[in-house]
Amino acid sequence: MKTQENSKTVKLYTGSYNAPVLTGDGSAYQGNGEGICLWSFDEETGGLEKQESYGQALNASWLTFSPDCHLLYAVNELDDYQGTHGGALSAYKIEDDGRLAMINILPVMGAAPCHVSCDEQRRFVYTANYNGGSLSCFRLAEDGSLSEMYWQLVHQFGEKENRDGRDRLRNPVRQEKPHVHSAAIKGDTLWIADLGTDEVSCMAPGKCGGEMERAASVFLPVGSGPRSIAFSNDGSHVYVTCELSNEIAVLQWEKEEKRISVQQMISSLPENDGNGEKTQSSTVGGIVLSPDGRYLYVGNRGDDSIGVYHVDNQGSLIGVQWISSDGRNPRGFQISPSGRWLLAANQDSDNLVVFERDGETGKLEKRWVYEAGAVVCLQFLK
């Protein structure tokens, strides 16, 4: 655990796009971000102050910490890092003042890595490689540096992925091949969301302590496009944004039985008029749960709103509020350690918006707006 300057101030790291990369629809995107930025955040006022930027961190579109918060790992969402036809993964040491010192970088051998997680024992780091349709596992050295790529799982369209005519019903542009979008850790289980195959799967440690083995999986309705993942505090429920259908999937996880079941599919969008028509050009993205597990927040990119949901006693969702993100393409979210503030990153309008949370109702109220180029990921140092 890193020491903060005082009890009111916490460190925030943001990741952004600052180099070309292919997007989900095949077009090229060049963001005007600063790589990774270090900010100081005031828990009393909601004020932000930028302290340092690391422009050499190319397309740092997702960040994660080691369990002791002494290290930061960042994906480099690139399509051809040093001729490898894939992106890269970077490891940084977090100094006592929060500044970053580069340790090393390795290719992930899969194009456009967009998510990264570290296991609770600080033995392995996992990347989801979107355009590569793969998951890469890296073994960590004792000092937390990246030792080697230990194993890789490459998704393909096979018999089970094409069963019941799913191959004919998938989105022809966005689901032309597997697209692994998230690789999220909860306890000793690794959860994988594949936007291209509509499958959410989980992996558990193998009997001999080697490669992880698939424990269970579930296919969401065809064309859903599962993207980002959040977990209930006890791990019994998994919440997944479905980018292509603008829904949130509520999954029930029965660990002992190794069974995943779909409990609820609920729209991420507000009703825009009396006829209940939805915004057709929108795609849901980021997702985050409040620290107490009572409220869930998602970002609707296109509708440019943040959806607020109450989590009931059974883990199901009830819509509470939809509020403007005060920008374009609200992609990344994070709740401050106190739970009082939610920060939203609007990628296409280059701003960070600070909302104050009502702990009782979960509702948001906008407080501050800050300039921040192409930010897509936020992580508080705790």
C-alpha positions as semicolon CSV with decimal commas, in nm:
position;residue;x (nm);y (nm);z (nm)
1;M;0,000;0,000;0,000
2;K;0,145;0,335;-0,108
3;T;0,142;0,634;0,126
4;Q;-0,062;0,930;-0,002
5;E;0,039;1,291;0,072
6;N;-0,252;1,327;0,315
7;S;-0,576;1,153;0,392
8;K;-0,772;1,386;0,163
9;T;-0,558;1,336;-0,148
10;V;-0,522;1,021;-0,357
11;K;-0,325;0,935;-0,670
12;L;-0,506;0,874;-0,998
13;Y;-0,352;0,722;-1,312
14;T;-0,511;0,761;-1,653
15;G;-0,435;0,580;-1,978
16;S;-0,500;0,725;-2,322
17;Y;-0,454;0,680;-2,696
18;N;-0,155;0,858;-2,853
19;A;-0,063;0,634;-3,150
20;P;-0,251;0,480;-3,447
21;V;-0,457;0,164;-3,395
22;L;-0,735;-0,018;-3,581
23;T;-1,079;0,024;-3,421
24;G;-1,358;-0,231;-3,394
25;D;-1,509;-0,135;-3,731
26;G;-1,172;-0,161;-3,908
27;S;-1,100;0,212;-3,934
28;A;-0,775;0,366;-3,808
29;Y;-0,782;0,587;-3,498
30;Q;-0,519;0,835;-3,377
31;G;-0,582;0,984;-3,034
32;N;-0,421;1,299;-2,897
33;G;-0,357;1,167;-2,550
34;E;-0,043;1,177;-2,336
35;G;0,004;0,806;-2,274
36;I;-0,014;0,761;-1,897
37;C;-0,079;1,057;-1,669
38;L;-0,045;1,085;-1,292
39;W;-0,298;1,309;-1,117
40;S;-0,362;1,419;-0,761
41;F;-0,729;1,393;-0,663
42;D;-0,881;1,573;-0,364
43;E;-1,142;1,354;-0,195
44;E;-1,298;1,653;-0,017
45;T;-1,350;1,886;-0,314
46;G;-1,336;1,653;-0,615
47;G;-1,051;1,862;-0,756
48;L;-0,793;1,717;-0,999
49;E;-0,435;1,830;-1,060
50;K;-0,206;1,675;-1,321
51;Q;0,140;1,595;-1,188
52;E;0,324;1,397;-1,457
53;S;0,276;1,248;-1,803
54;Y;0,450;0,958;-1,974
55;G;0,417;1,003;-2,349
56;Q;0,640;0,704;-2,426
57;A;0,356;0,480;-2,305
58;L;0,190;0,424;-2,642
59;N;-0,186;0,364;-2,640
60;A;-0,199;0,271;-2,271
61;S;-0,569;0,184;-2,299
62;W;-0,587;-0,022;-1,979
63;L;-0,394;-0,007;-1,652
64;T;-0,385;-0,233;-1,348
65;F;-0,186;-0,255;-1,025
66;S;-0,010;-0,540;-0,852
67;P;-0,193;-0,648;-0,532
68;D;0,051;-0,449;-0,313
69;C;0,018;-0,141;-0,541
70;H;0,397;-0,123;-0,589
71;L;0,374;-0,194;-0,963
72;L;0,161;-0,077;-1,255
73;Y;0,102;-0,281;-1,570
74;A;-0,022;-0,118;-1,890
75;V;-0,123;-0,264;-2,223
76;N;0,009;-0,090;-2,534
77;E;-0,284;-0,123;-2,773
78;L;-0,090;-0,149;-3,099
79;D;-0,128;-0,367;-3,407
80;D;0,242;-0,413;-3,490
81;Y;0,484;-0,354;-3,204
82;Q;0,839;-0,403;-3,336
83;G;0,720;-0,617;-3,625
84;T;0,542;-0,874;-3,405
85;H;0,195;-0,816;-3,562
86;G;0,065;-0,744;-3,215
87;G;0,076;-0,504;-2,922
88;A;0,279;-0,499;-2,603
89;L;0,263;-0,506;-2,223
90;S;0,464;-0,266;-2,005
91;A;0,566;-0,293;-1,638
92;Y;0,640;0,010;-1,418
93;K;0,762;0,053;-1,063
94;I;0,555;0,301;-0,859
95;E;0,791;0,525;-0,665
96;D;0,704;0,654;-0,317
97;D;0,578;0,983;-0,463
98;G;0,359;0,799;-0,717
99;R;0,581;0,864;-1,017
100;L;0,651;0,575;-1,254
101;A;0,981;0,413;-1,342
102;M;0,981;0,187;-1,648
103;I;1,094;-0,171;-1,578
104;N;1,044;-0,355;-1,907
105;I;0,813;-0,420;-2,200
106;L;0,732;-0,741;-2,389
107;P;0,522;-0,816;-2,700
108;V;0,189;-0,988;-2,632
109;M;0,185;-1,164;-2,972
110;G;-0,170;-1,052;-3,036
111;A;-0,300;-0,735;-3,200
112;A;-0,460;-0,449;-3,003
113;P;-0,439;-0,564;-2,638
114;C;-0,712;-0,367;-2,460
115;H;-0,735;-0,508;-2,107
116;V;-0,492;-0,634;-1,841
117;S;-0,528;-0,802;-1,499
118;C;-0,282;-0,920;-1,234
119;D;-0,356;-1,222;-1,017
120;E;-0,379;-1,187;-0,640
121;Q;-0,053;-1,377;-0,580
122;R;0,142;-1,150;-0,820
123;R;0,258;-1,447;-1,023
124;F;0,088;-1,379;-1,357
125;V;-0,051;-1,095;-1,566
126;Y;-0,315;-1,154;-1,836
127;T;-0,391;-0,944;-2,144
128;A;-0,701;-0,951;-2,366
129;N;-0,592;-0,896;-2,727
130;Y;-0,891;-0,759;-2,918
131;N;-0,780;-0,774;-3,280
132;G;-0,575;-1,086;-3,212
133;G;-0,874;-1,273;-3,068
134;S;-0,646;-1,408;-2,798
135;L;-0,549;-1,406;-2,432
136;S;-0,182;-1,386;-2,327
137;C;-0,046;-1,494;-1,988
138;F;0,284;-1,352;-1,861
139;R;0,489;-1,495;-1,579
140;L;0,624;-1,232;-1,338
141;A;0,974;-1,227;-1,191
142;E;1,030;-1,178;-0,819
143;D;1,071;-0,803;-0,865
144;G;0,744;-0,780;-1,058
145;S;0,904;-0,742;-1,399
146;L;0,768;-0,933;-1,698
147;S;0,967;-1,257;-1,719
148;E;0,815;-1,429;-2,023
149;M;0,492;-1,502;-2,202
150;Y;0,397;-1,827;-2,030
151;W;0,103;-1,937;-2,244
152;Q;-0,151;-1,804;-2,490
153;L;-0,510;-1,894;-2,570
154;V;-0,631;-1,815;-2,923
155;H;-1,007;-1,815;-2,980
156;Q;-1,149;-1,949;-3,306
157;F;-1,490;-2,005;-3,458
158;G;-1,571;-2,375;-3,414
159;E;-1,868;-2,605;-3,385
160;K;-1,993;-2,472;-3,052
161;E;-1,949;-2,107;-3,157
162;N;-2,154;-2,170;-3,474
163;R;-2,421;-2,391;-3,319
164;D;-2,791;-2,309;-3,384
165;G;-2,705;-2,087;-3,679
166;R;-2,509;-1,835;-3,474
167;D;-2,261;-1,796;-3,761
168;R;-2,538;-1,655;-3,982
169;L;-2,677;-1,418;-3,718
170;R;-2,361;-1,249;-3,588
171;N;-2,282;-0,886;-3,672
172;P;-2,092;-0,916;-4,004
173;V;-1,869;-0,613;-3,935
174;R;-1,797;-0,638;-3,563
175;Q;-1,814;-1,016;-3,522
176;E;-1,624;-1,132;-3,830
177;K;-1,381;-1,315;-3,599
178;P;-1,322;-1,362;-3,225
179;H;-1,242;-1,041;-3,033
180;V;-1,127;-1,099;-2,675
181;H;-1,217;-0,776;-2,496
182;S;-1,167;-0,846;-2,124
183;A;-0,956;-1,074;-1,907
184;A;-1,067;-0,999;-1,550
185;I;-0,957;-1,166;-1,226
186;K;-1,185;-1,242;-0,930
187;G;-1,022;-1,451;-0,660
188;D;-0,854;-1,746;-0,830
189;T;-1,079;-1,730;-1,137
190;L;-1,007;-1,559;-1,469
191;W;-1,309;-1,431;-1,663
192;I;-1,295;-1,373;-2,039
193;A;-1,542;-1,176;-2,251
194;D;-1,526;-1,233;-2,629
195;L;-1,717;-0,968;-2,825
196;G;-1,680;-1,166;-3,148
197;T;-1,819;-1,500;-3,030
198;D;-2,074;-1,369;-2,773
199;E;-1,916;-1,601;-2,514
200;V;-1,828;-1,531;-2,151
201;S;-1,603;-1,796;-2,000
202;C;-1,406;-1,849;-1,683
203;M;-1,084;-2,035;-1,615
204;A;-0,952;-2,182;-1,292
205;P;-0,606;-2,301;-1,185
206;G;-0,509;-2,641;-1,325
207;K;-0,465;-2,937;-1,094
208;C;-0,087;-2,927;-1,129
209;G;-0,062;-2,549;-1,084
210;G;0,028;-2,488;-1,447
211;E;-0,187;-2,338;-1,719
212;M;-0,540;-2,241;-1,619
213;E;-0,820;-2,468;-1,735
214;R;-1,165;-2,372;-1,858
215;A;-1,417;-2,415;-1,576
216;A;-1,740;-2,296;-1,739
217;S;-1,880;-2,075;-2,014
218;V;-2,204;-1,931;-2,140
219;F;-2,312;-1,790;-2,475
220;L;-2,511;-1,468;-2,458
221;P;-2,779;-1,394;-2,719
222;V;-2,624;-1,380;-3,064
223;G;-2,509;-1,032;-3,159
224;S;-2,473;-0,917;-2,797
225;G;-2,101;-0,845;-2,811
226;P;-1,986;-0,892;-2,448
227;R;-1,722;-0,634;-2,361
228;S;-1,643;-0,526;-2,003
229;I;-1,684;-0,704;-1,670
230;A;-1,759;-0,613;-1,308
231;F;-1,804;-0,844;-1,009
232;S;-2,025;-0,842;-0,702
233;N;-1,822;-0,825;-0,382
234;D;-1,884;-1,192;-0,302
235;G;-1,821;-1,303;-0,660
236;S;-2,162;-1,468;-0,697
237;H;-2,269;-1,229;-0,975
238;V;-2,085;-1,109;-1,282
239;Y;-2,201;-0,800;-1,473
240;V;-2,109;-0,770;-1,842
241;T;-2,172;-0,482;-2,079
242;C;-2,291;-0,603;-2,420
243;E;-2,159;-0,347;-2,664
244;L;-2,355;-0,443;-2,975
245;S;-2,698;-0,495;-2,819
246;N;-2,671;-0,209;-2,566
247;E;-2,750;-0,437;-2,275
248;I;-2,607;-0,541;-1,943
249;A;-2,594;-0,914;-1,877
250;V;-2,631;-1,024;-1,516
251;L;-2,469;-1,366;-1,475
252;Q;-2,501;-1,592;-1,173
253;W;-2,185;-1,788;-1,088
254;E;-2,218;-2,108;-0,890
255;K;-1,855;-2,184;-0,815
256;E;-1,894;-2,527;-0,657
257;E;-2,107;-2,652;-0,947
258;K;-1,892;-2,459;-1,199
259;R;-2,205;-2,323;-1,361
260;I;-2,277;-1,984;-1,520
261;S;-2,638;-1,886;-1,588
262;V;-2,792;-1,574;-1,736
263;Q;-3,009;-1,413;-1,469
264;Q;-3,105;-1,090;-1,649
265;M;-3,053;-0,897;-1,972
266;I;-3,140;-0,527;-1,927
267;S;-3,103;-0,230;-2,162
268;S;-2,823;0,016;-2,088
269;L;-3,009;0,300;-2,260
270;P;-3,283;0,537;-2,145
271;E;-3,611;0,562;-2,330
272;N;-3,578;0,869;-2,550
273;D;-3,944;0,938;-2,617
274;G;-4,295;0,824;-2,540
275;N;-4,269;0,538;-2,789
276;G;-3,973;0,392;-2,603
277;E;-3,736;0,415;-2,900
278;K;-3,368;0,365;-2,823
279;T;-3,066;0,548;-2,957
280;Q;-2,956;0,323;-3,243
281;S;-2,607;0,466;-3,287
282;S;-2,499;0,403;-2,928
283;T;-2,270;0,131;-2,792
284;V;-2,232;0,058;-2,422
285;G;-1,875;0,045;-2,291
286;G;-1,731;0,080;-1,941
287;I;-1,883;-0,059;-1,622
288;V;-1,812;-0,012;-1,252
289;L;-1,978;-0,110;-0,923
290;S;-1,988;0,110;-0,615
291;P;-1,766;-0,010;-0,328
292;D;-2,070;-0,124;-0,127
293;G;-2,202;-0,318;-0,429
294;R;-2,539;-0,142;-0,423
295;Y;-2,509;0,060;-0,746
296;L;-2,375;-0,010;-1,093
297;Y;-2,271;0,247;-1,356
298;V;-2,226;0,208;-1,733
299;G;-2,130;0,442;-2,015
300;N;-2,342;0,476;-2,331
301;R;-2,120;0,597;-2,614
302;G;-2,331;0,774;-2,875
303;D;-2,616;0,847;-2,639
304;D;-2,332;0,997;-2,429
305;S;-2,499;0,915;-2,102
306;I;-2,411;0,736;-1,781
307;G;-2,664;0,480;-1,670
308;V;-2,713;0,426;-1,296
309;Y;-2,866;0,102;-1,165
310;H;-2,963;-0,022;-0,823
311;V;-2,851;-0,379;-0,743
312;D;-3,129;-0,558;-0,557
313;N;-3,094;-0,839;-0,301
314;Q;-3,092;-1,102;-0,575
315;G;-2,821;-0,923;-0,775
316;S;-3,059;-0,800;-1,046
317;L;-3,052;-0,444;-1,180
318;I;-3,314;-0,168;-1,162
319;G;-3,264;0,155;-1,358
320;V;-3,230;0,465;-1,139
321;Q;-3,088;0,750;-1,350
322;W;-2,944;0,841;-1,690
323;I;-2,732;1,156;-1,685
324;S;-2,533;1,329;-1,958
325;S;-2,163;1,242;-1,953
326;D;-2,095;1,606;-2,048
327;G;-1,882;1,493;-2,339
328;R;-1,857;1,250;-2,630
329;N;-1,784;0,880;-2,600
330;P;-1,785;0,814;-2,222
331;R;-1,560;0,510;-2,219
332;G;-1,373;0,478;-1,890
333;F;-1,506;0,512;-1,534
334;Q;-1,376;0,488;-1,183
335;I;-1,515;0,555;-0,837
336;S;-1,284;0,724;-0,588
337;P;-1,169;0,520;-0,283
338;S;-1,409;0,711;-0,054
339;G;-1,701;0,620;-0,281
340;R;-1,809;0,984;-0,293
341;W;-1,701;1,062;-0,650
342;L;-1,731;0,905;-0,994
343;L;-1,491;1,014;-1,267
344;A;-1,585;0,963;-1,633
345;A;-1,349;0,985;-1,930
346;N;-1,503;1,118;-2,252
347;Q;-1,260;0,994;-2,518
348;D;-1,377;1,196;-2,819
349;S;-1,425;1,530;-2,640
350;D;-1,093;1,503;-2,453
351;N;-1,225;1,563;-2,104
352;L;-1,255;1,410;-1,757
353;V;-1,577;1,483;-1,571
354;V;-1,609;1,459;-1,193
355;F;-1,952;1,361;-1,062
356;E;-2,055;1,358;-0,698
357;R;-2,235;1,040;-0,588
358;D;-2,525;1,024;-0,347
359;G;-2,438;0,719;-0,139
360;E;-2,801;0,649;-0,054
361;T;-2,963;0,682;-0,397
362;G;-2,660;0,618;-0,619
363;K;-2,748;0,921;-0,831
364;L;-2,484;1,148;-0,984
365;E;-2,445;1,524;-1,006
366;K;-2,181;1,691;-1,222
367;R;-1,924;1,902;-1,036
368;W;-1,608;1,960;-1,243
369;V;-1,472;1,918;-1,598
370;Y;-1,100;1,888;-1,684
371;E;-0,915;1,871;-2,015
372;A;-0,761;1,529;-2,080
373;G;-0,683;1,399;-2,429
374;A;-0,832;1,064;-2,540
375;V;-0,841;0,915;-2,189
376;V;-1,007;0,571;-2,178
377;C;-0,893;0,416;-1,848
378;L;-0,873;0,546;-1,490
379;Q;-0,726;0,373;-1,183
380;F;-0,698;0,509;-0,829
381;L;-0,398;0,404;-0,619
382;K;-0,540;0,262;-0,297
